[in-house]
Short mmCIF file of C-alpha atoms in Angstrom, two decimals:
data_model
loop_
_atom_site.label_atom_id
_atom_site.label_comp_id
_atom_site.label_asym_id
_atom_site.label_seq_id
_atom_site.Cartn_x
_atom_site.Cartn_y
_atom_site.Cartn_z
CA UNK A 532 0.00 0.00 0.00
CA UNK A 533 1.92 3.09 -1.27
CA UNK A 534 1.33 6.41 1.02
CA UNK A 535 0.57 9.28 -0.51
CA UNK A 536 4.07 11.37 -1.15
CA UNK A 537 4.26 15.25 -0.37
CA UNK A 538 4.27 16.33 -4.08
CA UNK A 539 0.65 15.04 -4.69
CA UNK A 540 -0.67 17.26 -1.84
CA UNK A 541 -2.74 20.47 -4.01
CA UNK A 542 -0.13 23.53 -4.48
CA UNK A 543 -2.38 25.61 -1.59
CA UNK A 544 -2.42 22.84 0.95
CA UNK A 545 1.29 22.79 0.39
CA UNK A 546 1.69 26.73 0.89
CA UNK A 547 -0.78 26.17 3.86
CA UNK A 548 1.75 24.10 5.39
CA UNK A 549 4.45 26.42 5.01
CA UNK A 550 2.51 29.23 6.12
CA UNK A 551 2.19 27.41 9.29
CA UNK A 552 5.83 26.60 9.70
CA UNK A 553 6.59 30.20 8.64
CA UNK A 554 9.07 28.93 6.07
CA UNK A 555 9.28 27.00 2.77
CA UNK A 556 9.67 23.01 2.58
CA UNK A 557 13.27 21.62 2.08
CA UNK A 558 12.21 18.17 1.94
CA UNK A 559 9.53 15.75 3.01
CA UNK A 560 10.04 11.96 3.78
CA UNK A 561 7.60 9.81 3.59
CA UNK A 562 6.80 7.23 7.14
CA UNK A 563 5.84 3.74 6.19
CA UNK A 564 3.95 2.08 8.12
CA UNK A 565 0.15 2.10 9.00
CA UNK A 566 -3.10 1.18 7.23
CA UNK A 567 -4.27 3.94 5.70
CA UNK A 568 -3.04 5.33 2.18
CA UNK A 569 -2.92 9.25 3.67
CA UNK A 570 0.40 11.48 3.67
CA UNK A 571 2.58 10.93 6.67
CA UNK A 572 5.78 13.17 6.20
CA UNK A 573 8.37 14.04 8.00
CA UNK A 574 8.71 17.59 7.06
CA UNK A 575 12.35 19.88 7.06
CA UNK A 576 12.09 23.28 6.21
CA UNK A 577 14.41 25.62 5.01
CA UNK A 578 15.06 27.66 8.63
CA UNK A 579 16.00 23.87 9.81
CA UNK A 580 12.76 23.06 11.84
CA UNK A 581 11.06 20.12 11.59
CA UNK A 582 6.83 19.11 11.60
CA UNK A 583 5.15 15.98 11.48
CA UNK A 584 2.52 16.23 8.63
CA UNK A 585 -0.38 14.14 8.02
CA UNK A 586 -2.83 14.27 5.13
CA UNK A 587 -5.74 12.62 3.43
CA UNK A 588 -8.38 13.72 0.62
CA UNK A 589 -12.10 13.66 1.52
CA UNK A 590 -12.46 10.64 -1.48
CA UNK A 591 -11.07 8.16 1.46
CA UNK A 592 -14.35 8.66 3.80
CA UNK A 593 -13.51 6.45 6.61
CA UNK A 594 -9.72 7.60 7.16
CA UNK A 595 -10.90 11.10 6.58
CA UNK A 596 -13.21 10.90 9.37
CA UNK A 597 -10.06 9.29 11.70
CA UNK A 598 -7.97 12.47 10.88
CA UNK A 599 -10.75 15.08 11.89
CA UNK A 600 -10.83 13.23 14.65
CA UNK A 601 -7.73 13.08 15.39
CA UNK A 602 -7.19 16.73 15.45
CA UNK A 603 -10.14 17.04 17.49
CA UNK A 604 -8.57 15.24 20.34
CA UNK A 605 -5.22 16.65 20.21
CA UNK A 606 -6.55 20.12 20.85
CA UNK A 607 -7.70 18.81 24.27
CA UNK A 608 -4.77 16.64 24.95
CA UNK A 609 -2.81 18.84 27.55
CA UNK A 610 0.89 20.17 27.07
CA UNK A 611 2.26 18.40 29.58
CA UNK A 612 1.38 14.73 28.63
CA UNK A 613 3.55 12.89 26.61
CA UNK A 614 2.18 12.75 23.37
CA UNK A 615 3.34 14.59 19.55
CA UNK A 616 1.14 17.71 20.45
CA UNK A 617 -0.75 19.85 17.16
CA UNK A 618 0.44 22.63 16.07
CA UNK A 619 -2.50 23.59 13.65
CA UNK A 620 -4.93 21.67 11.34
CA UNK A 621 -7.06 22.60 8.60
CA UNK A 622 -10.06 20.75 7.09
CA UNK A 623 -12.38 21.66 4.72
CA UNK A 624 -14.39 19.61 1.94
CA UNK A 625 -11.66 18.46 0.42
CA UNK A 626 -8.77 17.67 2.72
CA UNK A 627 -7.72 16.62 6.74
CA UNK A 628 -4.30 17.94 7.39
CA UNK A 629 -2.58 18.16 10.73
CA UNK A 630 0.79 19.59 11.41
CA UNK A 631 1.73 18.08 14.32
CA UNK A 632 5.09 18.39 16.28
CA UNK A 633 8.12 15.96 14.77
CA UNK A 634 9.26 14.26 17.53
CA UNK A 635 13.05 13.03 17.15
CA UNK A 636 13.29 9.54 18.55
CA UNK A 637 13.14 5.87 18.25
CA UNK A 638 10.05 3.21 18.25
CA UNK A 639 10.35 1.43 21.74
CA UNK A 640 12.25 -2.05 21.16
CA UNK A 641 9.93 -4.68 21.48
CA UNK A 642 12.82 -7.00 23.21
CA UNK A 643 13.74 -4.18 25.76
CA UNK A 644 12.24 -4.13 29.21
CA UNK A 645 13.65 -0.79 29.89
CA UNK A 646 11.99 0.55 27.29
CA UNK A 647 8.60 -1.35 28.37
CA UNK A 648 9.11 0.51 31.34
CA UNK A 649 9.36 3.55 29.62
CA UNK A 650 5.74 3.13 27.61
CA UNK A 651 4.19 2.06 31.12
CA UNK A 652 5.37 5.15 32.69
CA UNK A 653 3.66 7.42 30.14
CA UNK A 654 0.56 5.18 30.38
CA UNK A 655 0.74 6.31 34.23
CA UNK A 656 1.18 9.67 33.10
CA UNK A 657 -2.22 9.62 31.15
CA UNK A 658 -4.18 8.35 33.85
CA UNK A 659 -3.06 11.50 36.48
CA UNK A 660 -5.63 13.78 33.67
CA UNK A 661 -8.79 14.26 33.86
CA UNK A 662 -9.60 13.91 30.39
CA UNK A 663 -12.01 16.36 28.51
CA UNK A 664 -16.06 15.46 29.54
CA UNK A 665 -16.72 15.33 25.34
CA UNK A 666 -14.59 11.91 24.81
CA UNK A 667 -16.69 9.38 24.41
CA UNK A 668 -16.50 6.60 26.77
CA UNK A 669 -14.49 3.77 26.09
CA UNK A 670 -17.15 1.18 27.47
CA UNK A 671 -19.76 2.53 25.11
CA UNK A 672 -17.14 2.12 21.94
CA UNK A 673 -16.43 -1.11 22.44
CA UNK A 674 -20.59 -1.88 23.85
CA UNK A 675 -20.62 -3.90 20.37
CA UNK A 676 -17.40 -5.98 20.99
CA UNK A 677 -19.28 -7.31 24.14
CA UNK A 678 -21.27 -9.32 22.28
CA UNK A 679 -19.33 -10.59 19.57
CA UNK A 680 -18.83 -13.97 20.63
CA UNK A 681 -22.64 -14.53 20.81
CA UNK A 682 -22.23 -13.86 16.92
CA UNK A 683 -19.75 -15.59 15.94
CA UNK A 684 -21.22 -18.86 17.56
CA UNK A 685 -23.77 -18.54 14.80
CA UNK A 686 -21.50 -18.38 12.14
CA UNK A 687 -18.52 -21.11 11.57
CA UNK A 688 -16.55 -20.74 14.94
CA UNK A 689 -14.41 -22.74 14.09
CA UNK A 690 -13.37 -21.81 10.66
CA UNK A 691 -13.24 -17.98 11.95
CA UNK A 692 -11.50 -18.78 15.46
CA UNK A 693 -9.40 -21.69 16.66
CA UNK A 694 -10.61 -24.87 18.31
CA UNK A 695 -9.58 -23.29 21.73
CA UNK A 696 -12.20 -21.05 21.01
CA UNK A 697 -14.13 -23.69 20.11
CA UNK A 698 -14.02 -25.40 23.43
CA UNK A 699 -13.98 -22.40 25.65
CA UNK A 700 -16.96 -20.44 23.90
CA UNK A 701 -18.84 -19.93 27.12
CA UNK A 702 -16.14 -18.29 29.11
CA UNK A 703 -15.01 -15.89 26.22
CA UNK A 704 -18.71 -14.70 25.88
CA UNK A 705 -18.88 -14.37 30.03
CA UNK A 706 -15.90 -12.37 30.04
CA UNK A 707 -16.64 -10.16 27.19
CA UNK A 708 -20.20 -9.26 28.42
CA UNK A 709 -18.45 -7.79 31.59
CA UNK A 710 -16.50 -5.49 29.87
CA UNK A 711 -18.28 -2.60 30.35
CA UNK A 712 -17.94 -2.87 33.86
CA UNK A 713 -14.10 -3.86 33.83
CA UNK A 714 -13.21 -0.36 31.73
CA UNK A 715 -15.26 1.64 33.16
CA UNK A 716 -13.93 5.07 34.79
CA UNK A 717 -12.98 8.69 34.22
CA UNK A 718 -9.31 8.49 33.04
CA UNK A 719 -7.69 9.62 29.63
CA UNK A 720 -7.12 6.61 27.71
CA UNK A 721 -4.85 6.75 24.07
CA UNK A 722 -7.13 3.60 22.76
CA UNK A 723 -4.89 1.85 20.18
CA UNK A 724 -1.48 1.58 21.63
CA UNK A 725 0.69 0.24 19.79
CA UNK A 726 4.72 0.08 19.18
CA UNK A 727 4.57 2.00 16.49
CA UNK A 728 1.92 4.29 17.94
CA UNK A 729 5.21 4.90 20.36
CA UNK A 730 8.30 7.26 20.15
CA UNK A 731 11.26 7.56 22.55
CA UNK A 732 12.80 10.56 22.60
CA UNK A 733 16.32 11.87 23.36
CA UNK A 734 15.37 12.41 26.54
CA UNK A 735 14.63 9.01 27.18
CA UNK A 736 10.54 9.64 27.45
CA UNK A 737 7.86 7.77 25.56
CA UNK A 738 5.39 9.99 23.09
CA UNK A 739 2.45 8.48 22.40
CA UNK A 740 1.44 9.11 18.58
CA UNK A 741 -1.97 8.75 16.78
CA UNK A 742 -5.03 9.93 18.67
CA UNK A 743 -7.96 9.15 16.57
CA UNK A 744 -9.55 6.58 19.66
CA UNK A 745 -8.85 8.16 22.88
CA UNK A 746 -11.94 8.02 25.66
CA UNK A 747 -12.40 7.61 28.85
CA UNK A 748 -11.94 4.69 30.73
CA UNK A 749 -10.19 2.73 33.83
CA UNK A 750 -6.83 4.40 32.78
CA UNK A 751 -4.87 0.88 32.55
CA UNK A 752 -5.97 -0.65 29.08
CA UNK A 753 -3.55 1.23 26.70
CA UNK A 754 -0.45 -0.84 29.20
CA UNK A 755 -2.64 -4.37 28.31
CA UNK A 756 -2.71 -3.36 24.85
CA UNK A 757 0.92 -1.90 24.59
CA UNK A 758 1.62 -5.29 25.98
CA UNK A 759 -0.30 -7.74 23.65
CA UNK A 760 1.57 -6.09 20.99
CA UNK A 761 4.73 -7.32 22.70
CA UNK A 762 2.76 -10.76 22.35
CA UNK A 763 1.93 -10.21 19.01
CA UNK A 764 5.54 -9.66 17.92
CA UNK A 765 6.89 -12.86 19.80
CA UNK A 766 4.34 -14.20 21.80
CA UNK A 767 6.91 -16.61 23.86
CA UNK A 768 7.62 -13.05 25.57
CA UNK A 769 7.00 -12.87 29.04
CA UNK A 770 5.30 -9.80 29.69
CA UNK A 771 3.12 -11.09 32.63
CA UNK A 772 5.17 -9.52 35.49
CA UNK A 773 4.80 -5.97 33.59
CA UNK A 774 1.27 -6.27 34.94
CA UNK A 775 2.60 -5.21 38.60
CA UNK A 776 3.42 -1.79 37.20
CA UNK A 777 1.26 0.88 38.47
CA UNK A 778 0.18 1.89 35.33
CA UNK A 779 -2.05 -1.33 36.01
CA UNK A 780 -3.63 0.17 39.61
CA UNK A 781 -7.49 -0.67 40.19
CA UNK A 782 -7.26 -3.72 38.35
CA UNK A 783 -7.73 -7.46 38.02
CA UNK A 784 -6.57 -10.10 35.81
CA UNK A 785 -10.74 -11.02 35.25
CA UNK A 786 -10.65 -7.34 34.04
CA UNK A 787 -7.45 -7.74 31.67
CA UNK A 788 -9.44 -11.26 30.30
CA UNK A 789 -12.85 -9.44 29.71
CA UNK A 790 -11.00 -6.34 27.13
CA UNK A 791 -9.05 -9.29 25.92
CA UNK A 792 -12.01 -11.42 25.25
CA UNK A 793 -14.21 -8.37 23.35
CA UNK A 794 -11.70 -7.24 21.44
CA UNK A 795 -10.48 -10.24 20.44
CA UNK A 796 -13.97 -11.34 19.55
CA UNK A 797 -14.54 -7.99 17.88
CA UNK A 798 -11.05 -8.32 15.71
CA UNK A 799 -11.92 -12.38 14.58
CA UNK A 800 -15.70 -10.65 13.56
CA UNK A 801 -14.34 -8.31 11.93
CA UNK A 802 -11.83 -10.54 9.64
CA UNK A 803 -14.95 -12.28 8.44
CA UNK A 804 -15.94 -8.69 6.47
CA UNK A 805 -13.72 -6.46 3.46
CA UNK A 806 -10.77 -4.45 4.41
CA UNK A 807 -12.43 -0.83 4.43
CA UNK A 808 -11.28 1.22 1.27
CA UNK A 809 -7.28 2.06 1.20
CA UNK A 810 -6.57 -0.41 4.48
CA UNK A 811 -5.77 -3.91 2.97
CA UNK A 812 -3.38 -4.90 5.79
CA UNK A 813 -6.36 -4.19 7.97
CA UNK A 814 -7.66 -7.26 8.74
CA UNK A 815 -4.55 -9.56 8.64
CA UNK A 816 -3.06 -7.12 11.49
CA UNK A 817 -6.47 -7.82 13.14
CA UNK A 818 -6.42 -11.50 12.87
CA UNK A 819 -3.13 -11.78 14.71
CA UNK A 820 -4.04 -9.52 17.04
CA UNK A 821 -7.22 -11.32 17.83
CA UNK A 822 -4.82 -14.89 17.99
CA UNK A 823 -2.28 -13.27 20.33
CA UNK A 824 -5.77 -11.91 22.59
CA UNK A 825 -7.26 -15.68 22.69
CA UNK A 826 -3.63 -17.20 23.35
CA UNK A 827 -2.78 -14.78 26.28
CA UNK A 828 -6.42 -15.42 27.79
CA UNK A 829 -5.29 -19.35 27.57
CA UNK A 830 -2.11 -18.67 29.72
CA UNK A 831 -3.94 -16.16 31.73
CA UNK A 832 -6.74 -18.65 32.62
CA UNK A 833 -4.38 -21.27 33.28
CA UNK A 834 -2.51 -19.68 35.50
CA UNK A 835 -5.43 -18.54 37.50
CA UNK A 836 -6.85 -22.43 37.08
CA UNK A 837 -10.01 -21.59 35.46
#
């Protein structure tokens, strides 16, 4: 899936762009990475400073929407958390663009606990705000992920799950109906934490990138889903003792099965329909995702001796 490159943006978004920075583009290098087919620069101009620019044309609906969004939330996000803050956005009927700051850093290393420990402290960080009363809750965005395994047990279970789902059908739709209950709260939550959703910077602290999803919520699911990524990459990694960290405070390990169990059931649902419009990695990401959920809940439960 090729990005869209800097020269394809229309001659007055480009001068918009440098308006903003105050000075003319030197050069602009494309990110990979992703699903979506919008811009995602990183931007040099010719006084030497330095933006993060995304873009995407209204004729891509569904990432279009993500990047209003997106720029919605990070004018609430305050200065002091650890995130890539915006510097100024402009959307009209034709185009989303963000300029948002360029952070200089590194992706965490998915082998290094001291960078773990780095993402968990910023997940901390998040959950000292009170976040702004117009994000939606996270309970109520994934209501629909509660009942997914009800759904799929109509449909071919087996060929859309694996026989461990099979076999443990009941428990995964138990602990998915409780969800609601297990992320419920009043905290700032990022909502799709990922690795490369991550930066360090040279000051050694994590940025969280990409805000399309944030809510509100129990304040500890972005560290469980930081850390089923780390599962996802190599799931003989051990991340089970991270779950001491405080960025986990005020919960349980029922709590960590139940988001593990709808979202799970949500991503295996979900592979059973198209990849939305310019996001064909979409649903392979989701299936493995949804594997690495299922397998975790296996060890989890195990452990627990249920």
């Amino acid at each position: 899936m090729a990005r869209l490159e800097w020269s394809q943006l229309p001659p007055e978004t480009r001068a918009r762009v440098e308006e903003v920075a105050g000075s003319a583009v030197s050069v602009a290098r494309t990110q990979p990475g992703g699903f979506s087919a919008g811009l995602a620069s990183r931007v040099t101009f010719a006084d030497g400073s330095r933006r993060f620019v995304k873009a995407i044309p209204a004729a891509s609906p569904g990432t279009f929407d993500l990047y209003r969004r997106e720029a919605e939330i990070l004018r609430m996000v305050p200065r002091g958390l650890p995130a890539a803050h915006l510097i100024d956005s402009f959307i009209d009927d034709d185009w989303a663009v963000l300029v948002i700051e360029d952070v200089d850093g590194r992706h965490p290393r998915k082998d290094s606990l001291l960078d773990a420990a780095l993402v968990l402290g910023a997940i901390a960080a998040l959950a000292s705000t009170e976040p702004p009363a117009s994000l939606p809750r996270l309970a109520d965005e994934i209501a629909e992920d509660a009942g997914s395994w009800e759904r799929l047990a109509t449909a071919d279970l087996l060929a859309t799950t694996t026989p461990w789902c099979v076999t443990h059908l009941a428990s995964l739709q138990e602990h998915a109906r409780r969800v609601g209950a297990a992320v419920a709260g009043e905290r700032l939550v990022h909502g799709d934490l990922r690795a490369d959703n991550i930066l360090i910077d040279a000051d050694g602290r994590a940025r969280l990138l990409d805000w399309p999803w944030a809510a509100r919520g129990a304040g500890w699911e972005d560290a469980l889903l930081y850390l089923l990524d780390l599962r996802v990459e190599d799931p003989a990694t051990d991340v089970d003792p991270l779950r001491a960290h405080p960025a986990f405070d005020g919960s349980s390990t029922e709590d960590h099965i139940s988001l593990l169990a709808a979202l799970g059931g949500g991503w295996f649902e979900k592979c059973r329909w198209p990849a939305p419009p310019g996001m064909t990695t979409l649903r392979d990401f989701q299936r493995r995702e949804a594997l690495a959920a299922v397998d975790w809940i296996a060890q989890m439960s195990l452990v627990d001796g249920n």
